Coordinates of C-alpha atoms and ligand atoms in Angstrom, one line a residue:
M158 CA 36.8 -5.4 2.1
A159 CA 33.9 -7.9 2.6
D160 CA 32.2 -8.8 0.1
T161 CA 28.3 -10.0 0.9
R162 CA 26.0 -11.3 -1.5
H163 CA 22.7 -10.6 -0.1
L164 CA 18.8 -12.8 -2.3
L165 CA 16.0 -10.0 -2.4
G166 CA 12.8 -13.4 -2.5
L167 CA 9.8 -12.1 -4.2
L168 CA 6.4 -13.6 -3.1
L169 CA 4.3 -13.0 -6.0
G170 CA 0.3 -14.0 -6.6
T171 CA -0.5 -13.4 -10.9
E172 CA 1.6 -11.1 -12.2
N173 CA 4.8 -10.6 -14.0
D174 CA 5.6 -7.4 -15.4
W175 CA 6.9 -5.8 -12.3
P176 CA 9.0 -8.8 -10.9
S177 CA 10.7 -9.0 -14.7
V178 CA 11.5 -5.2 -14.3
F179 CA 12.6 -5.1 -10.8
E180 CA 15.0 -8.3 -11.3
A181 CA 16.4 -6.0 -14.6
L182 CA 17.5 -3.0 -12.6
V183 CA 18.6 -5.4 -10.0
R184 CA 20.7 -6.6 -12.5
R185 CA 21.5 -3.1 -14.3
L186 CA 21.9 -2.0 -10.6
G187 CA 24.8 -4.8 -9.8
P188 CA 27.6 -4.4 -6.6
V189 CA 26.7 -2.1 -4.4
T190 CA 29.5 -0.6 -1.8
D191 CA 29.1 1.1 1.6
G192 CA 30.2 3.5 3.3
T193 CA 32.5 1.2 5.3
G194 CA 34.1 -0.1 1.6
N195 CA 32.1 -3.5 1.8
V196 CA 30.5 -4.9 -1.6
H197 CA 26.9 -6.3 -2.3
S198 CA 26.0 -8.0 -4.4
Y199 CA 22.4 -9.2 -5.5
D200 CA 20.1 -11.7 -6.3
V201 CA 17.2 -11.7 -6.5
E202 CA 14.6 -15.4 -6.7
R203 CA 10.8 -16.1 -6.9
I204 CA 10.4 -17.6 -3.8
T205 CA 7.6 -20.9 -4.6
V206 CA 5.6 -22.5 -1.7
E207 CA 5.7 -26.2 -0.6
P208 CA 6.6 -27.7 2.8
F209 CA 8.4 -25.6 4.7
D210 CA 10.7 -26.6 8.0
L211 CA 9.9 -24.3 10.9
R212 CA 13.8 -24.6 11.5
A213 CA 15.4 -24.3 8.3
E214 CA 16.8 -21.0 8.0
P215 CA 15.8 -19.0 4.3
P216 CA 18.6 -17.4 1.7
Y217 CA 17.0 -14.4 1.9
D218 CA 17.6 -11.5 3.4
L219 CA 15.0 -9.6 1.8
V220 CA 11.1 -10.6 0.6
I221 CA 9.2 -8.2 -0.7
D222 CA 5.1 -9.8 -0.6
R223 CA 2.6 -9.9 -2.6
L224 CA 0.8 -13.3 -2.3
A225 CA 0.0 -14.2 1.7
Y226 CA -2.9 -10.6 1.9
W227 CA -4.9 -14.4 0.7
Y228 CA -3.1 -16.9 0.7
Y229 CA -1.8 -18.4 4.3
H230 CA 0.5 -21.2 3.6
P231 CA 3.1 -18.3 2.7
R232 CA 1.7 -16.2 5.1
E233 CA 2.7 -18.6 7.8
W234 CA 6.3 -18.7 6.4
L235 CA 6.8 -15.4 6.6
K236 CA 6.0 -14.9 10.1
K237 CA 8.2 -18.2 10.6
V238 CA 11.0 -15.9 8.5
A239 CA 10.3 -12.9 10.8
L240 CA 10.3 -14.2 14.0
M241 CA 13.2 -16.4 13.5
D242 CA 15.2 -15.4 10.9
N243 CA 15.4 -12.2 10.7
V244 CA 14.2 -11.7 7.2
Y245 CA 13.3 -7.7 6.4
L246 CA 9.6 -8.2 5.1
L247 CA 7.8 -5.1 2.9
N248 CA 6.0 -5.8 4.8
S249 CA 5.4 -8.0 8.2
P250 CA 2.3 -9.8 8.5
F251 CA 2.5 -9.0 11.5
T252 CA 1.3 -6.1 11.1
F253 CA -1.7 -6.2 8.6
Q254 CA -3.3 -9.5 9.3
A255 CA -4.1 -7.8 12.6
M256 CA -4.5 -3.7 11.1
E257 CA -6.8 -4.1 8.8
K258 CA -8.8 -0.7 7.6
H259 CA -10.6 -1.1 10.6
A260 CA -8.0 -1.0 13.1
A261 CA -6.3 1.3 11.0
Y262 CA -9.7 3.9 11.4
C263 CA -9.3 3.6 15.3
A264 CA -5.7 4.3 14.9
M265 CA -5.8 7.7 13.3
M266 CA -8.9 8.9 15.1
R267 CA -6.7 8.9 18.1
L268 CA -4.2 10.5 16.3
G269 CA -6.8 12.9 15.4
L270 CA -7.1 13.1 10.9
K271 CA -9.7 13.7 9.5
V272 CA -11.2 10.2 9.0
P273 CA -15.3 10.6 8.6
D274 CA -17.0 9.4 10.6
T275 CA -17.5 5.6 11.6
V276 CA -19.7 3.1 13.2
L277 CA -19.6 -0.6 13.2
V278 CA -22.9 -2.6 12.9
P279 CA -23.1 -7.0 14.4
Y280 CA -23.6 -9.6 11.5
K281 CA -26.7 -9.9 9.4
N282 CA -26.6 -12.9 9.0
P283 CA -25.8 -15.8 11.7
L284 CA -22.8 -17.1 12.3
D285 CA -21.7 -20.2 10.9
H286 CA -20.4 -20.8 15.1
A287 CA -22.4 -23.7 17.3
K288 CA -22.0 -20.8 19.9
Y289 CA -23.9 -18.3 18.1
A290 CA -28.4 -19.1 18.8
Y291 CA -27.2 -18.8 22.2
T292 CA -24.9 -16.5 22.9
A293 CA -26.2 -14.4 19.8
E294 CA -30.2 -14.9 21.8
R295 CA -28.5 -13.6 25.5
Y296 CA -26.4 -11.4 24.6
N297 CA -27.4 -9.2 21.2
R298 CA -29.4 -6.4 22.2
S299 CA -31.6 -5.4 19.0
F300 CA -30.8 -2.6 17.5
D301 CA -32.5 0.5 15.2
L302 CA -30.1 0.4 12.0
D303 CA -32.0 3.7 10.6
A304 CA -31.5 5.5 13.1
V305 CA -27.4 4.7 13.3
A306 CA -28.1 6.0 9.4
D307 CA -29.9 8.3 10.5
K308 CA -27.4 9.9 13.1
V309 CA -24.6 8.9 10.5
G310 CA -26.1 11.3 8.0
Y311 CA -27.0 10.4 4.2
P312 CA -26.0 10.0 2.2
L313 CA -23.1 7.4 3.1
F314 CA -20.6 4.4 2.6
M315 CA -21.7 0.8 3.7
K316 CA -18.4 -1.4 3.7
P317 CA -16.4 -4.4 5.4
Y318 CA -14.0 -3.8 8.0
D319 CA -11.7 -5.3 6.7
G320 CA -12.2 -4.1 2.6
G321 CA -10.0 -3.8 -0.3
A322 CA -10.8 -4.4 -4.0
W323 CA -14.2 -2.5 -3.6
R324 CA -15.2 -5.9 -2.2
G325 CA -19.0 -5.3 -0.8
V326 CA -18.5 -1.1 -1.2
S327 CA -21.6 0.8 -1.9
R328 CA -23.0 4.6 -1.1
I329 CA -26.5 4.1 0.2
R330 CA -28.7 7.3 -0.8
D331 CA -31.9 6.8 1.7
A332 CA -33.6 4.1 3.6
D333 CA -34.1 1.0 1.4
E334 CA -30.8 1.3 0.0
L335 CA -29.9 1.0 3.6
H336 CA -31.8 -2.2 4.2
R337 CA -31.2 -3.7 0.8
A338 CA -26.9 -3.3 1.2
Y339 CA -27.5 -5.0 5.1
D340 CA -29.7 -7.8 3.9
E341 CA -26.9 -8.8 1.6
S342 CA -24.0 -8.1 3.8
G343 CA -24.2 -11.3 4.8
E344 CA -22.0 -12.5 7.0
M345 CA -19.4 -9.0 6.2
L346 CA -18.8 -7.1 9.5
M347 CA -20.2 -3.4 8.0
H348 CA -18.6 0.0 8.6
L349 CA -21.6 2.5 7.8
Q350 CA -18.9 5.6 7.4
A351 CA -20.1 9.4 5.8
S352 CA -19.5 10.3 2.7
V353 CA -17.0 12.8 2.1
E354 CA -19.5 14.5 -0.2
G355 CA -18.0 16.8 -3.2
Y356 CA -14.5 16.3 -2.7
D357 CA -12.1 18.3 -5.3
V358 CA -9.6 15.6 -5.6
F359 CA -9.7 12.5 -4.6
A360 CA -5.3 12.1 -4.0
R361 CA -3.4 9.1 -3.7
S362 CA -0.2 9.0 -2.5
L363 CA 1.7 5.5 -3.0
S364 CA 4.5 4.8 -1.0
I365 CA 7.5 2.4 -0.5
G366 CA 9.5 2.9 2.3
A367 CA 11.1 6.6 2.8
E368 CA 9.2 7.4 -0.8
T369 CA 5.6 8.7 -1.3
M370 CA 4.9 9.6 -5.0
V371 CA 1.5 12.1 -4.2
M372 CA -0.9 11.0 -7.3
N373 CA -4.9 12.3 -8.8
F374 CA -7.1 9.4 -8.6
D375 CA -10.4 9.1 -10.1
P376 CA -12.0 5.6 -9.0
D377 CA -14.5 6.1 -11.8
Q378 CA -12.1 5.4 -14.0
P379 CA -11.3 1.7 -15.8
M380 CA -7.9 0.7 -14.2
H381 CA -5.9 2.3 -16.8
G382 CA -7.4 5.1 -16.8
R383 CA -7.5 5.8 -13.3
Y384 CA -4.2 7.9 -12.6
S385 CA -3.9 11.1 -14.3
V386 CA -0.2 12.8 -15.0
S387 CA -0.7 15.8 -13.3
H388 CA 2.3 17.4 -11.1
D389 CA 0.5 20.3 -9.4
F390 CA -2.9 19.5 -8.5
L391 CA -3.0 20.1 -5.0
S392 CA -1.4 23.4 -3.4
P393 CA 1.8 22.4 -1.6
A394 CA 0.2 22.9 1.7
T395 CA -1.9 20.6 1.2
G396 CA 0.1 18.2 -1.4
A397 CA 2.4 18.3 2.2
E398 CA -0.2 16.9 3.8
V399 CA -1.4 14.4 2.1
L400 CA 2.3 13.2 2.0
S401 CA 2.2 13.6 5.5
I402 CA -0.5 11.5 6.4
G403 CA 0.7 8.6 3.9
R404 CA 4.0 8.5 5.9
V405 CA 2.0 8.7 9.5
V406 CA 0.3 5.6 8.7
N407 CA 3.0 3.3 7.7
A408 CA 5.6 4.2 10.2
F409 CA 2.8 3.6 12.6
F410 CA 1.7 0.7 11.3
R411 CA 5.1 -0.5 9.8
W412 CA 4.4 -0.7 6.6
E413 CA 7.0 -0.2 3.8
F414 CA 4.6 -0.8 1.0
N415 CA 0.6 0.8 0.7
S416 CA -1.0 3.2 -0.9
C417 CA -2.9 5.6 1.5
E418 CA -6.5 7.4 -0.3
T419 CA -7.8 11.1 0.9
L420 CA -10.5 12.7 -0.7
V421 CA -9.8 17.0 -0.6
R422 CA -12.1 19.0 -0.2
G423 CA -11.4 22.5 0.7
T424 CA -8.5 22.5 2.5
D425 CA -9.0 19.8 4.5
V426 CA -8.1 16.6 3.8
H427 CA -10.1 13.4 4.5
P428 CA -8.1 9.4 4.9
I429 CA -10.5 6.9 4.7
D430 CA -8.7 4.2 2.9
Y431 CA -5.2 3.3 4.1
A432 CA -4.5 -0.2 4.6
N433 CA -3.8 -1.4 1.2
A434 CA -0.1 -2.8 2.5
C435 CA 0.7 -4.6 -0.8
P436 CA -0.9 -2.5 -3.5
D437 CA -1.1 -3.4 -7.1
V438 CA 1.8 -1.5 -8.9
A439 CA 1.2 -3.2 -12.6
I440 CA 2.7 -0.8 -15.3
T441 CA -0.8 -1.4 -16.5
S442 CA -2.6 0.8 -13.4
L443 CA 0.6 3.4 -12.9
H444 CA 2.2 3.7 -16.2
Y445 CA 4.1 7.0 -16.0
Y446 CA 4.0 6.6 -12.6
F447 CA 5.7 3.3 -12.8
P448 CA 9.3 3.7 -13.1
W449 CA 9.0 5.4 -10.0
A450 CA 7.9 2.5 -8.2
M451 CA 10.2 -0.2 -9.2
K452 CA 13.3 2.0 -8.4
A453 CA 12.2 3.2 -5.1
L454 CA 11.5 -0.6 -4.5
V455 CA 15.0 -1.1 -5.9
K456 CA 16.4 1.7 -3.6
W457 CA 14.9 0.6 -0.7
S458 CA 15.1 -3.0 -1.1
I459 CA 18.8 -1.9 -1.9
F460 CA 19.2 0.5 1.3
C461 CA 17.8 -2.0 3.9
T462 CA 20.2 -5.0 3.1
A463 CA 22.8 -3.4 2.7
T464 CA 23.0 -0.8 6.1
G465 CA 21.7 -3.9 7.8
R466 CA 18.7 -2.0 8.8
A467 CA 16.7 -4.3 11.4
P468 CA 13.3 -5.5 10.8
R469 CA 11.2 -3.9 13.4
P470 CA 7.7 -5.3 13.0
Y471 CA 6.1 -4.8 16.0
V472 CA 3.7 -1.5 16.3
D473 CA 4.5 0.3 19.2
P474 CA 2.6 3.3 19.4
G475 CA 2.8 5.1 22.9
P476 CA 5.6 8.0 20.9
W477 CA 3.1 8.4 19.1
F478 CA -0.4 8.3 21.1
A479 CA 1.3 10.6 23.3
I480 CA 1.6 13.7 20.8
A481 CA -2.0 12.9 20.2
D482 CA -3.1 13.3 23.6
R483 CA -1.3 16.4 24.4
E484 CA -3.7 19.3 24.3
D485 CA -1.5 22.1 23.1
L486 CA -1.3 21.1 19.9
S487 CA -3.3 21.9 17.0
Y488 CA -3.5 19.8 13.9
D489 CA -1.1 20.8 11.8
E490 CA 1.7 20.8 15.0
K491 CA 0.3 17.2 15.6
L492 CA 0.8 16.4 12.0
A493 CA 4.3 17.7 12.0
A494 CA 5.4 15.9 15.1
Y495 CA 4.7 12.5 14.0
H496 CA 6.4 13.5 10.0
S497 CA 9.2 12.9 12.7
L498 CA 8.5 10.6 13.5
A499 CA 8.0 9.0 10.8
D500 CA 10.8 10.7 9.8
D501 CA 13.0 8.7 12.6
Y502 CA 11.3 4.9 11.8
F503 CA 12.3 5.4 8.3
E504 CA 16.0 6.6 9.0
T505 CA 15.1 9.2 5.9
E506 CA 17.9 11.8 5.8
R507 CA 20.5 8.6 5.5
Y508 CA 18.0 7.2 3.1
Q509 CA 18.8 9.9 1.5
D510 CA 22.3 10.2 1.6
F511 CA 22.8 7.0 0.7
C512 CA 21.0 7.4 -2.7
A513 CA 23.1 9.9 -4.1
S514 CA 25.8 8.8 -2.7
R515 CA 25.9 4.8 -2.7
L516 CA 23.7 4.5 -5.8
S517 CA 24.5 7.3 -8.1
E518 CA 24.5 5.1 -11.1
F519 CA 21.1 4.3 -10.5
D520 CA 19.5 6.5 -12.1
E521 CA 21.0 6.1 -15.6
A522 CA 20.4 3.2 -15.5
A523 CA 16.9 3.1 -14.8
L524 CA 16.7 5.4 -17.1
A525 CA 18.6 3.0 -20.5
Y526 CA 16.5 0.6 -19.0
F527 CA 13.1 1.4 -19.7
Q528 CA 14.6 2.8 -23.2
S529 CA 15.9 -0.5 -24.1
P530 CA 14.1 -3.2 -25.9
E531 CA 13.8 -5.3 -23.0
F532 CA 11.5 -3.1 -21.8
D533 CA 9.5 -2.3 -24.3
E534 CA 9.0 -6.2 -24.5
V535 CA 7.3 -6.3 -20.8
L536 CA 5.2 -4.0 -21.5
V537 CA 3.9 -5.5 -24.9
T538 CA 3.6 -8.7 -23.6
T539 CA 2.1 -7.2 -20.2
V540 CA -0.9 -5.2 -22.1
T541 CA -1.4 -8.7 -24.8
T542 CA -2.3 -10.5 -21.4
T543 CA -4.0 -8.3 -19.8
F544 CA -6.8 -6.6 -22.7
P545 CA -8.9 -8.2 -25.2
V546 CA -7.3 -8.7 -28.6
H547 CA -8.8 -5.8 -30.4
E548 CA -7.2 -3.7 -27.8
H549 CA -4.0 -4.8 -28.1
E550 CA -2.2 -2.0 -31.0
Q551 CA -4.8 1.0 -28.6
F552 CA -2.7 0.3 -25.6
V553 CA 0.7 -0.4 -26.6
A554 CA 0.7 2.6 -28.3
H555 CA -0.6 4.4 -25.5
F556 CA 1.3 2.8 -22.3
R557 CA 4.6 3.4 -24.2
G558 CA 3.6 7.4 -25.3
L559 CA 3.2 7.2 -20.9
L560 CA 6.3 5.6 -20.5
R561 CA 8.1 7.9 -22.9
L562 CA 6.7 10.6 -21.3
W563 CA 8.9 9.9 -18.5
C564 CA 12.0 9.4 -20.1
D565 CA 11.9 12.7 -21.7
E566 CA 11.2 14.3 -19.1
E567 CA 13.5 12.0 -16.5
R568 CA 16.7 12.5 -19.3
T569 CA 15.9 16.2 -19.0
R570 CA 16.3 15.6 -15.4
L571 CA 19.4 14.2 -15.3
G572 CA 20.6 16.9 -18.0
Ligands
LIG86 N1 -16.5 8.0 3.6 C1 -16.3 8.3 1.8 N2 -17.1 9.6 1.2 C2 -16.8 9.1 -0.1 N3 -16.8 8.1 -1.3 C3 -15.6 7.3 -0.4 C4 -15.8 6.8 1.2 N4 -15.9 5.7 1.3 C5 -15.5 5.2 0.2 N5 -15.4 6.1 -1.3 C6 -15.9 5.8 -1.8 O1 -16.4 4.6 -2.9 C7 -14.6 3.7 -2.7 C8 -14.6 2.0 -2.0 O2 -13.4 2.7 -0.4 P1 -12.7 2.0 -0.2 O3 -13.1 2.6 1.6 O4 -11.5 2.9 -0.5 O5 -12.5 0.3 0.0 P2 -11.5 -0.8 -0.3 O6 -10.8 -1.0 0.4 O7 -12.8 -2.0 -0.9 O8 -10.9 0.5 -2.0 C9 -13.4 4.5 -2.9 O9 -12.4 5.0 -3.1 C10 -14.5 6.3 -2.6 O10 -14.6 6.1 -3.7
LIG87 MG1 -10.2 2.0 -1.7

């Protein structure tokens, strides 16, 4: 029987809420004994940004990254530890850097998902590059933006090919709005995408490893009100389809911490934005769903490190495209086949078995934590640092209520 210590690293930007909760949950979980009797102990550390020797060995077994999507020094450090040190990454920059929204649209269209029709148009403004003028004069073919838009059809969405956080997104109703938005796009590279009009439900799923939560989302609400607590807002078949799509996207790109936005109209599920690797998981946005997310993040981190799951960050589209290209399979049959590849990738069954047999006390420990004054303090601090003073009382009560609801339901579930 061996005792292995693991260090889980957190690469963070501005947030302090979920990292404190993650640290507390790992502390309360204590050592984990795997199937062969080996004991695994865990520490969590917040990673600092500093010069690094490319040959230096990092102390981390796994890193959860919320920073590298905009801060390139840690991004390059992540590449180094992936290539040289076999560190397990949620997520690897080798996949989310190369595969932004545009590539994700392409891949999922090839798999036959109902991504709305999308056209990429050239830059509006000349690029700041010495070779641009010459190249553009020779090779940029002039095009009729109105004709492109007419073909996509109004209303449509214009949005950056590598979008996120609604930067540069506009809904375009006519040619005037089209030209205004394109003029304003400047040096951003834009998609024109057919709008999914009159959809019934905006279903946003959050996936962490082999777990997925499908949530009812309202993009018109302020951040704290976007997710509503509703459990049966989709028919079982549509709910299963939304879940499959999230898992398939993630297994295809090897994203293990990602959210997927789908618009459901009738019985059709249209994925529109599913390259959100390392999404926001703040208490103030997820509220009721926050404990689920934190527990999933802890369980997946423990599973990967205690079982020695090998990092496989390099996308391998072959098996997926082999299914996509079969003409004898319907959409539903393909989705089922993709889902089964996704289950292989995430080792879904093994993960569930590991949680049931090796982390059997974690549910109780986590519930005790979410009911504790220690967690309440994190909640209160988060609210007071997020909202203006006159809203503190209202929002502390609001989020306490939602978290209490989760605790009550969890207590019932655990009997
Ligand atoms: N094709 C579409 N049909 C309908 N609504 C859309 C479409 N594309 C985007 N939207 C709306 O615009 C919002 C932002 O677009 P999205 O692609 O999610 O960009 P971001 O990556 O910035 O979140 C979506 O949440 C949705 O409300
Ligand atoms: Mg979005």
